[in-house]
Amino acid sequence: MRIGVIGLGRMGGNIARRLIDGGHECVVHDVDAKAVDGLAGEGATPAHSLEELIAALPAPRAVWVMLPEGKITAEAVKRLGEALSPDDVIIDGGNTFYKDDIDRGTALLEKRIHYVDVGTSGGVWGRERGYCMMIGGEKEVVDRLDPIFATLAPGVGDIPKTKGRDSRDARVEQGYMHCGPTGSGHFVKMVHNGIEYGLMQAYAEGFDIIKNKASHQLPEDRRFDIDVADVAEVWRRGSVVSSWLLDLTASALAGDPGLDGFEGRVADSGEGRWTIEAAIEEAVPADVLAAALFARFRSRADHPFSDRLLSAMRFQFGGHKEAAGPEEKKTKT
């Protein structure tokens, strides 16, 4: 397929590369001309304006938007909605709030333009590993875009088949799922990220307990000086708490056991807050996820080892840099 990709950052650029590697044609656009020219050197068709991108796509067009959530994405979708034609599709692969998706999809359908929301997980490793995708939108439109999703997905890989799934949607085993109508994809991804907060917090606190067993606040005969990097490594092998997050934790600790390269100021990108809001709306208890979100708030004042480990994990899977504190922000403005 020939598809437009707007936003060539950490994930957008690699999404375009994976699609090109898979035999698709990508027309790429970004406000950074160097990013556009760089992808052109890797086989993409460059577009230095939105109009140029649209003109380079055959009807019905499909444009993947991979931009930061908020005003930037809203403006891009608005401009596309004004420029595209009936039966064209806008795909939002970022972390947009699902209620905004519903509103945008409804408004675009009045112009007979389709809107598909794709919760995309895979971080900076997606080009190599593939992207887990949670998709919302009209079934016929999602089916039309299936070659794109199939290429971006990780595939079955070496994960054992789950018993009892023979009659279910086979695409799920490939790593992508049509969740339902517009907004449902980003809703599922929102909860995914809320769970991610909780998992990361559990690892961080557990490793903090192990590390502080060597503390001089304890009686000498009660101290253990345990190598946390080796604990992470041994837990990767046969433990019930093994996971990709633990793999990344082991990698971070092997390179920097004291995590001296991190301050421990942990950002929250919005999805955690939205998950708690949804839990409140649905009257669903979410004690662990709420506590993990509040721990991130606390990290901006205190920076114990657990918070530095959270920062290290976020950098490992997503290339996320630590958020600037109030004083640093003043310096940068």
mmCIF file of C-alpha atoms in Angstrom:
data_model
loop_
_atom_site.group_PDB
_atom_site.id
_atom_site.type_symbol
_atom_site.label_atom_id
_atom_site.label_comp_id
_atom_site.label_asym_id
_atom_site.label_seq_id
_atom_site.Cartn_x
_atom_site.Cartn_y
_atom_site.Cartn_z
ATOM 1 C CA MET A 1 0.000 0.000 0.000
ATOM 2 C CA ARG A 2 0.953 3.644 -0.363
ATOM 3 C CA ILE A 3 0.404 5.571 2.871
ATOM 4 C CA GLY A 4 1.239 8.997 4.260
ATOM 5 C CA VAL A 5 3.070 9.311 7.583
ATOM 6 C CA ILE A 6 3.057 12.626 9.449
ATOM 7 C CA GLY A 7 5.442 12.919 12.410
ATOM 8 C CA LEU A 8 8.881 11.310 12.115
ATOM 9 C CA GLY A 9 9.969 11.255 15.745
ATOM 10 C CA ARG A 10 11.115 8.258 17.785
ATOM 11 C CA MET A 11 8.134 6.115 16.801
ATOM 12 C CA GLY A 12 6.803 7.750 13.634
ATOM 13 C CA GLY A 13 10.110 7.471 11.824
ATOM 14 C CA ASN A 14 10.477 3.799 12.729
ATOM 15 C CA ILE A 15 6.880 3.056 11.737
ATOM 16 C CA ALA A 16 7.670 4.440 8.288
ATOM 17 C CA ARG A 17 10.895 2.396 8.144
ATOM 18 C CA ARG A 18 9.137 -0.840 9.117
ATOM 19 C CA LEU A 19 6.473 -0.234 6.481
ATOM 20 C CA ILE A 20 9.136 0.422 3.829
ATOM 21 C CA ASP A 21 11.013 -2.706 4.927
ATOM 22 C CA GLY A 22 7.734 -4.596 4.481
ATOM 23 C CA GLY A 23 7.268 -3.446 0.885
ATOM 24 C CA HIS A 24 4.888 -0.505 1.381
ATOM 25 C CA GLU A 25 5.383 2.967 -0.077
ATOM 26 C CA CYS A 26 5.508 5.812 2.425
ATOM 27 C CA VAL A 27 5.047 9.507 1.756
ATOM 28 C CA VAL A 28 6.498 11.261 4.790
ATOM 29 C CA HIS A 29 6.110 14.728 6.286
ATOM 30 C CA ASP A 30 7.446 16.482 9.380
ATOM 31 C CA VAL A 31 8.087 20.065 10.443
ATOM 32 C CA ASP A 32 11.751 19.048 10.603
ATOM 33 C CA ALA A 33 12.931 19.041 6.988
ATOM 34 C CA LYS A 34 16.047 17.057 7.955
ATOM 35 C CA ALA A 35 13.869 14.218 9.256
ATOM 36 C CA VAL A 36 11.956 14.176 5.959
ATOM 37 C CA ASP A 37 15.125 14.163 3.872
ATOM 38 C CA GLY A 38 16.622 11.460 6.088
ATOM 39 C CA LEU A 39 13.675 9.125 5.455
ATOM 40 C CA ALA A 40 13.814 9.980 1.758
ATOM 41 C CA GLY A 41 17.343 8.592 1.786
ATOM 42 C CA GLU A 42 15.904 5.329 3.143
ATOM 43 C CA GLY A 43 13.297 4.898 0.422
ATOM 44 C CA ALA A 44 10.411 7.170 1.444
ATOM 45 C CA THR A 45 8.830 9.806 -0.775
ATOM 46 C CA PRO A 46 9.452 13.214 0.819
ATOM 47 C CA ALA A 47 6.678 15.764 1.268
ATOM 48 C CA HIS A 48 7.641 19.164 2.635
ATOM 49 C CA SER A 49 4.051 20.312 3.034
ATOM 50 C CA LEU A 50 0.697 18.753 3.868
ATOM 51 C CA GLU A 51 -0.558 19.609 0.400
ATOM 52 C CA GLU A 52 2.412 17.864 -1.178
ATOM 53 C CA LEU A 53 1.762 14.751 0.914
ATOM 54 C CA ILE A 54 -1.921 14.585 -0.054
ATOM 55 C CA ALA A 55 -1.126 15.096 -3.733
ATOM 56 C CA ALA A 56 1.319 12.169 -3.648
ATOM 57 C CA LEU A 57 -1.265 9.688 -2.334
ATOM 58 C CA PRO A 58 -3.782 7.775 -4.491
ATOM 59 C CA ALA A 59 -7.464 7.852 -3.550
ATOM 60 C CA PRO A 60 -8.802 6.636 -1.240
ATOM 61 C CA ARG A 61 -5.934 8.035 0.818
ATOM 62 C CA ALA A 62 -4.655 6.820 4.173
ATOM 63 C CA VAL A 63 -2.602 9.142 6.387
ATOM 64 C CA TRP A 64 -0.979 7.948 9.625
ATOM 65 C CA VAL A 65 -0.521 10.752 12.175
ATOM 66 C CA MET A 66 2.158 10.075 14.809
ATOM 67 C CA LEU A 67 2.431 13.257 16.838
ATOM 68 C CA PRO A 68 2.425 14.242 20.525
ATOM 69 C CA GLU A 69 -1.044 14.058 22.094
ATOM 70 C CA GLY A 70 -2.873 17.331 22.479
ATOM 71 C CA LYS A 71 -3.008 20.508 20.436
ATOM 72 C CA ILE A 72 -0.427 19.372 17.864
ATOM 73 C CA THR A 73 -2.385 16.243 16.970
ATOM 74 C CA ALA A 74 -5.707 18.102 17.071
ATOM 75 C CA GLU A 75 -4.389 20.729 14.647
ATOM 76 C CA ALA A 76 -2.997 18.099 12.266
ATOM 77 C CA VAL A 77 -6.291 16.172 12.227
ATOM 78 C CA LYS A 78 -8.220 19.404 11.692
ATOM 79 C CA ARG A 79 -6.045 20.403 8.726
ATOM 80 C CA LEU A 80 -6.290 16.933 7.210
ATOM 81 C CA GLY A 81 -10.052 16.970 7.644
ATOM 82 C CA GLU A 82 -10.198 20.199 5.646
ATOM 83 C CA ALA A 83 -7.911 18.927 2.867
ATOM 84 C CA LEU A 84 -8.852 15.265 2.368
ATOM 85 C CA SER A 85 -11.694 13.839 0.268
ATOM 86 C CA PRO A 86 -14.616 11.519 1.011
ATOM 87 C CA ASP A 87 -13.569 7.918 1.798
ATOM 88 C CA ASP A 88 -10.037 8.990 2.802
ATOM 89 C CA VAL A 89 -8.798 7.777 6.213
ATOM 90 C CA ILE A 90 -6.971 9.550 9.021
ATOM 91 C CA ILE A 91 -5.133 7.157 11.357
ATOM 92 C CA ASP A 92 -4.089 8.540 14.730
ATOM 93 C CA GLY A 93 -1.366 6.283 16.135
ATOM 94 C CA GLY A 94 -0.465 8.470 19.132
ATOM 95 C CA ASN A 95 -1.845 8.492 22.666
ATOM 96 C CA THR A 96 -4.920 10.627 22.135
ATOM 97 C CA PHE A 97 -7.642 10.750 24.808
ATOM 98 C CA TYR A 98 -10.346 8.339 23.622
ATOM 99 C CA LYS A 99 -13.193 10.834 24.170
ATOM 100 C CA ASP A 100 -11.439 13.252 21.792
ATOM 101 C CA ASP A 101 -11.295 10.404 19.245
ATOM 102 C CA ILE A 102 -15.050 9.950 19.461
ATOM 103 C CA ASP A 103 -15.637 13.660 18.863
ATOM 104 C CA ARG A 104 -13.167 13.838 15.968
ATOM 105 C CA GLY A 105 -14.519 10.705 14.341
ATOM 106 C CA THR A 106 -18.089 12.004 14.508
ATOM 107 C CA ALA A 107 -17.115 15.367 13.020
ATOM 108 C CA LEU A 108 -15.106 13.787 10.196
ATOM 109 C CA LEU A 109 -17.888 11.367 9.241
ATOM 110 C CA GLU A 110 -20.063 14.374 8.408
ATOM 111 C CA LYS A 111 -17.531 14.939 5.599
ATOM 112 C CA ARG A 112 -17.480 11.167 4.856
ATOM 113 C CA ILE A 113 -13.843 11.033 5.988
ATOM 114 C CA HIS A 114 -12.979 8.042 8.169
ATOM 115 C CA TYR A 115 -11.041 8.159 11.428
ATOM 116 C CA VAL A 116 -9.166 5.220 12.937
ATOM 117 C CA ASP A 117 -7.508 5.383 16.357
ATOM 118 C CA VAL A 118 -4.573 3.039 16.908
ATOM 119 C CA GLY A 119 -3.100 2.562 20.356
ATOM 120 C CA THR A 120 0.497 1.686 19.491
ATOM 121 C CA SER A 121 2.902 -0.023 21.885
ATOM 122 C CA GLY A 122 6.488 -0.905 21.076
ATOM 123 C CA GLY A 123 8.506 2.208 21.807
ATOM 124 C CA VAL A 124 11.886 2.720 20.209
ATOM 125 C CA TRP A 125 12.189 -1.048 19.652
ATOM 126 C CA GLY A 126 9.176 -1.240 17.348
ATOM 127 C CA ARG A 127 11.027 -1.311 14.048
ATOM 128 C CA GLU A 128 12.839 -4.474 15.108
ATOM 129 C CA ARG A 129 10.229 -6.146 17.345
ATOM 130 C CA GLY A 130 7.034 -4.868 15.736
ATOM 131 C CA TYR A 131 4.195 -2.891 17.318
ATOM 132 C CA CYS A 132 1.322 -4.204 19.413
ATOM 133 C CA MET A 133 -1.734 -2.314 18.151
ATOM 134 C CA MET A 134 -5.182 -1.736 19.619
ATOM 135 C CA ILE A 135 -7.457 -0.369 16.873
ATOM 136 C CA GLY A 136 -10.751 1.518 16.955
ATOM 137 C CA GLY A 137 -12.887 2.393 13.930
ATOM 138 C CA GLU A 138 -15.365 1.142 11.349
ATOM 139 C CA LYS A 139 -14.823 -2.531 10.558
ATOM 140 C CA GLU A 140 -14.723 -2.143 6.778
ATOM 141 C CA VAL A 141 -12.150 0.654 7.043
ATOM 142 C CA VAL A 142 -9.980 -1.269 9.515
ATOM 143 C CA ASP A 143 -10.147 -4.313 7.218
ATOM 144 C CA ARG A 144 -9.088 -2.162 4.268
ATOM 145 C CA LEU A 145 -5.988 -1.093 6.207
ATOM 146 C CA ASP A 146 -5.143 -4.645 7.296
ATOM 147 C CA PRO A 147 -1.964 -4.912 5.136
ATOM 148 C CA ILE A 148 -0.541 -1.922 7.041
ATOM 149 C CA PHE A 149 -1.350 -3.359 10.461
ATOM 150 C CA ALA A 150 -0.107 -6.835 9.511
ATOM 151 C CA THR A 151 3.270 -5.385 8.493
ATOM 152 C CA LEU A 152 3.660 -3.277 11.631
ATOM 153 C CA ALA A 153 2.597 -6.077 14.001
ATOM 154 C CA PRO A 154 5.217 -8.329 15.610
ATOM 155 C CA GLY A 155 3.670 -11.578 14.373
ATOM 156 C CA VAL A 156 3.230 -14.813 16.319
ATOM 157 C CA GLY A 157 6.938 -15.197 17.019
ATOM 158 C CA ASP A 158 7.885 -17.864 19.559
ATOM 159 C CA ILE A 159 5.012 -17.179 21.986
ATOM 160 C CA PRO A 160 3.146 -20.451 22.655
ATOM 161 C CA LYS A 161 -0.376 -20.649 21.258
ATOM 162 C CA THR A 162 -3.146 -20.145 23.822
ATOM 163 C CA LYS A 163 -5.480 -23.134 24.084
ATOM 164 C CA GLY A 164 -9.088 -22.504 23.143
ATOM 165 C CA ARG A 165 -8.450 -19.658 20.683
ATOM 166 C CA ASP A 166 -9.087 -21.582 17.456
ATOM 167 C CA SER A 167 -12.441 -19.871 16.777
ATOM 168 C CA ARG A 168 -11.241 -16.361 17.686
ATOM 169 C CA ASP A 169 -9.795 -13.531 15.570
ATOM 170 C CA ALA A 170 -6.397 -14.763 14.342
ATOM 171 C CA ARG A 171 -5.095 -11.188 14.005
ATOM 172 C CA VAL A 172 -4.890 -10.929 17.798
ATOM 173 C CA GLU A 173 -2.217 -13.650 17.849
ATOM 174 C CA GLN A 174 -0.259 -11.578 15.326
ATOM 175 C CA GLY A 175 -0.197 -8.648 17.769
ATOM 176 C CA TYR A 176 -3.051 -6.393 16.629
ATOM 177 C CA MET A 177 -6.728 -6.187 17.519
ATOM 178 C CA HIS A 178 -9.812 -4.402 16.249
ATOM 179 C CA CYS A 179 -11.236 -3.375 19.619
ATOM 180 C CA GLY A 180 -14.480 -1.823 18.394
ATOM 181 C CA PRO A 181 -15.799 1.585 17.266
ATOM 182 C CA THR A 182 -13.888 4.852 17.169
ATOM 183 C CA GLY A 183 -12.181 5.589 20.477
ATOM 184 C CA SER A 184 -12.013 1.990 21.655
ATOM 185 C CA GLY A 185 -8.442 1.464 20.449
ATOM 186 C CA HIS A 186 -7.061 4.374 22.423
ATOM 187 C CA PHE A 187 -9.236 3.415 25.397
ATOM 188 C CA VAL A 188 -7.597 -0.022 25.575
ATOM 189 C CA LYS A 189 -4.143 1.529 25.081
ATOM 190 C CA MET A 190 -4.913 4.028 27.863
ATOM 191 C CA VAL A 191 -5.607 1.203 30.310
ATOM 192 C CA HIS A 192 -2.523 -0.632 29.005
ATOM 193 C CA ASN A 193 -0.402 2.365 29.981
ATOM 194 C CA GLY A 194 -2.118 2.615 33.355
ATOM 195 C CA ILE A 195 -1.174 -1.022 34.002
ATOM 196 C CA GLU A 196 2.348 -0.228 32.805
ATOM 197 C CA TYR A 197 2.593 2.406 35.548
ATOM 198 C CA GLY A 198 1.669 -0.220 38.151
ATOM 199 C CA LEU A 199 4.076 -2.870 36.851
ATOM 200 C CA MET A 200 6.965 -0.434 36.695
ATOM 201 C CA GLN A 201 6.243 0.849 40.195
ATOM 202 C CA ALA A 202 6.183 -2.691 41.584
ATOM 203 C CA TYR A 203 9.571 -3.500 40.060
ATOM 204 C CA ALA A 204 11.038 -0.181 41.211
ATOM 205 C CA GLU A 205 9.872 -0.588 44.807
ATOM 206 C CA GLY A 206 10.981 -4.218 44.984
ATOM 207 C CA PHE A 207 14.480 -3.458 43.760
ATOM 208 C CA ASP A 208 14.646 -0.499 46.141
ATOM 209 C CA ILE A 209 13.949 -2.851 49.076
ATOM 210 C CA ILE A 210 16.732 -5.188 47.945
ATOM 211 C CA LYS A 211 19.219 -2.362 47.410
ATOM 212 C CA ASN A 212 18.522 -0.791 50.805
ATOM 213 C CA LYS A 213 19.101 -4.069 52.653
ATOM 214 C CA ALA A 214 22.718 -2.858 52.742
ATOM 215 C CA SER A 215 21.725 0.366 54.505
ATOM 216 C CA HIS A 216 23.733 1.429 57.527
ATOM 217 C CA GLN A 217 20.410 2.203 59.218
ATOM 218 C CA LEU A 218 20.093 -1.556 59.782
ATOM 219 C CA PRO A 219 22.098 -3.515 62.359
ATOM 220 C CA GLU A 220 25.253 -4.871 60.765
ATOM 221 C CA ASP A 221 24.203 -8.497 61.230
ATOM 222 C CA ARG A 222 20.915 -7.767 59.407
ATOM 223 C CA ARG A 223 22.467 -6.258 56.273
ATOM 224 C CA PHE A 224 22.849 -7.952 52.893
ATOM 225 C CA ASP A 225 24.917 -6.329 50.153
ATOM 226 C CA ILE A 226 23.042 -7.836 47.200
ATOM 227 C CA ASP A 227 23.895 -7.044 43.572
ATOM 228 C CA VAL A 228 20.612 -5.705 42.151
ATOM 229 C CA ALA A 229 21.861 -6.049 38.570
ATOM 230 C CA ASP A 230 22.399 -9.763 39.121
ATOM 231 C CA VAL A 231 18.974 -10.097 40.768
ATOM 232 C CA ALA A 232 17.362 -8.577 37.677
ATOM 233 C CA GLU A 233 19.317 -10.972 35.483
ATOM 234 C CA VAL A 234 18.462 -14.113 37.454
ATOM 235 C CA TRP A 235 14.765 -13.158 37.595
ATOM 236 C CA ARG A 236 14.724 -13.022 33.799
ATOM 237 C CA ARG A 237 15.397 -16.769 33.713
ATOM 238 C CA GLY A 238 12.461 -18.916 34.800
ATOM 239 C CA SER A 239 10.926 -16.499 37.311
ATOM 240 C CA VAL A 240 7.183 -15.845 37.366
ATOM 241 C CA VAL A 241 7.928 -12.083 37.367
ATOM 242 C CA SER A 242 9.937 -12.239 34.138
ATOM 243 C CA SER A 243 8.819 -9.796 31.418
ATOM 244 C CA TRP A 244 10.138 -7.443 28.758
ATOM 245 C CA LEU A 245 10.123 -4.674 31.360
ATOM 246 C CA LEU A 246 12.378 -6.826 33.525
ATOM 247 C CA ASP A 247 14.646 -7.425 30.517
ATOM 248 C CA LEU A 248 14.969 -3.666 30.107
ATOM 249 C CA THR A 249 15.536 -3.234 33.847
ATOM 250 C CA ALA A 250 18.382 -5.751 33.727
ATOM 251 C CA SER A 251 19.904 -3.903 30.777
ATOM 252 C CA ALA A 252 19.696 -0.556 32.586
ATOM 253 C CA LEU A 253 21.237 -1.916 35.789
ATOM 254 C CA ALA A 254 24.014 -3.775 33.972
ATOM 255 C CA GLY A 255 25.177 -0.542 32.372
ATOM 256 C CA ASP A 256 24.672 1.715 35.406
ATOM 257 C CA PRO A 257 24.119 -0.287 38.651
ATOM 258 C CA GLY A 258 23.722 2.837 40.794
ATOM 259 C CA LEU A 259 21.586 4.583 38.154
ATOM 260 C CA ASP A 260 23.778 7.644 38.561
ATOM 261 C CA GLY A 261 22.737 8.792 35.087
ATOM 262 C CA PHE A 262 19.156 9.366 36.272
ATOM 263 C CA GLU A 263 17.694 11.801 38.786
ATOM 264 C CA GLY A 264 14.436 9.895 39.277
ATOM 265 C CA ARG A 265 11.996 12.604 38.203
ATOM 266 C CA VAL A 266 9.300 10.498 36.519
ATOM 267 C CA ALA A 267 6.834 12.080 34.104
ATOM 268 C CA ASP A 268 3.255 10.953 33.543
ATOM 269 C CA SER A 269 2.148 11.319 29.959
ATOM 270 C CA GLY A 270 -1.600 11.529 30.572
ATOM 271 C CA GLU A 271 -2.785 7.955 30.097
ATOM 272 C CA GLY A 272 -2.345 7.106 33.778
ATOM 273 C CA ARG A 273 -4.547 10.023 34.821
ATOM 274 C CA TRP A 274 -7.147 9.120 32.201
ATOM 275 C CA THR A 275 -7.182 5.496 33.390
ATOM 276 C CA ILE A 276 -7.937 6.605 36.949
ATOM 277 C CA GLU A 277 -10.640 8.973 35.657
ATOM 278 C CA ALA A 278 -12.224 6.045 33.788
ATOM 279 C CA ALA A 279 -12.050 3.891 36.921
ATOM 280 C CA ILE A 280 -13.845 6.618 38.876
ATOM 281 C CA GLU A 281 -16.527 6.972 36.158
ATOM 282 C CA GLU A 282 -17.064 3.189 36.182
ATOM 283 C CA ALA A 283 -16.795 2.860 40.004
ATOM 284 C CA VAL A 284 -14.014 0.290 39.536
ATOM 285 C CA PRO A 285 -11.431 0.069 42.368
ATOM 286 C CA ALA A 286 -7.927 0.749 40.993
ATOM 287 C CA ASP A 287 -5.814 1.036 44.129
ATOM 288 C CA VAL A 288 -2.504 -0.081 42.615
ATOM 289 C CA LEU A 289 -2.779 1.997 39.452
ATOM 290 C CA ALA A 290 -3.769 5.103 41.418
ATOM 291 C CA ALA A 291 -0.872 4.631 43.835
ATOM 292 C CA ALA A 292 1.555 4.247 40.922
ATOM 293 C CA LEU A 293 0.320 7.510 39.412
ATOM 294 C CA PHE A 294 0.678 9.358 42.714
ATOM 295 C CA ALA A 295 4.175 7.928 43.132
ATOM 296 C CA ARG A 296 5.130 9.660 39.901
ATOM 297 C CA PHE A 297 3.853 12.936 41.309
ATOM 298 C CA ARG A 298 5.953 12.372 44.425
ATOM 299 C CA SER A 299 9.066 11.613 42.368
ATOM 300 C CA ARG A 300 9.295 15.242 41.327
ATOM 301 C CA ALA A 301 10.170 16.146 44.919
ATOM 302 C CA ASP A 302 12.071 13.043 46.141
ATOM 303 C CA HIS A 303 14.377 10.928 44.016
ATOM 304 C CA PRO A 304 15.088 7.585 45.724
ATOM 305 C CA PHE A 305 16.574 4.613 43.868
ATOM 306 C CA SER A 306 13.090 3.361 42.934
ATOM 307 C CA ASP A 307 12.339 6.567 41.013
ATOM 308 C CA ARG A 308 15.698 6.470 39.250
ATOM 309 C CA LEU A 309 14.863 2.898 38.198
ATOM 310 C CA LEU A 310 11.490 4.060 36.821
ATOM 311 C CA SER A 311 13.314 6.730 34.794
ATOM 312 C CA ALA A 312 15.780 4.126 33.552
ATOM 313 C CA MET A 313 12.973 1.773 32.428
ATOM 314 C CA ARG A 314 11.136 4.571 30.589
ATOM 315 C CA PHE A 315 14.339 5.502 28.778
ATOM 316 C CA GLN A 316 15.029 1.854 27.881
ATOM 317 C CA PHE A 317 11.681 1.109 26.237
ATOM 318 C CA GLY A 318 10.680 4.485 24.879
ATOM 319 C CA GLY A 319 13.718 6.751 24.845
ATOM 320 C CA HIS A 320 11.865 9.024 27.273
ATOM 321 C CA LYS A 321 14.103 11.638 28.842
ATOM 322 C CA GLU A 322 13.449 12.850 32.363
ATOM 323 C CA ALA A 323 11.024 15.766 32.643
ATOM 324 C CA ALA A 324 12.562 19.087 33.560
ATOM 325 C CA GLY A 325 11.853 20.366 37.059
ATOM 326 C CA PRO A 326 10.503 23.864 37.745
ATOM 327 C CA GLU A 327 13.958 25.427 38.018
ATOM 328 C CA GLU A 328 15.178 23.771 34.828
ATOM 329 C CA LYS A 329 12.073 24.930 32.977
ATOM 330 C CA LYS A 330 12.727 28.503 34.035
ATOM 331 C CA THR A 331 16.262 28.238 32.718
ATOM 332 C CA LYS A 332 15.073 26.922 29.343
ATOM 333 C CA THR A 333 12.417 29.596 28.709
#
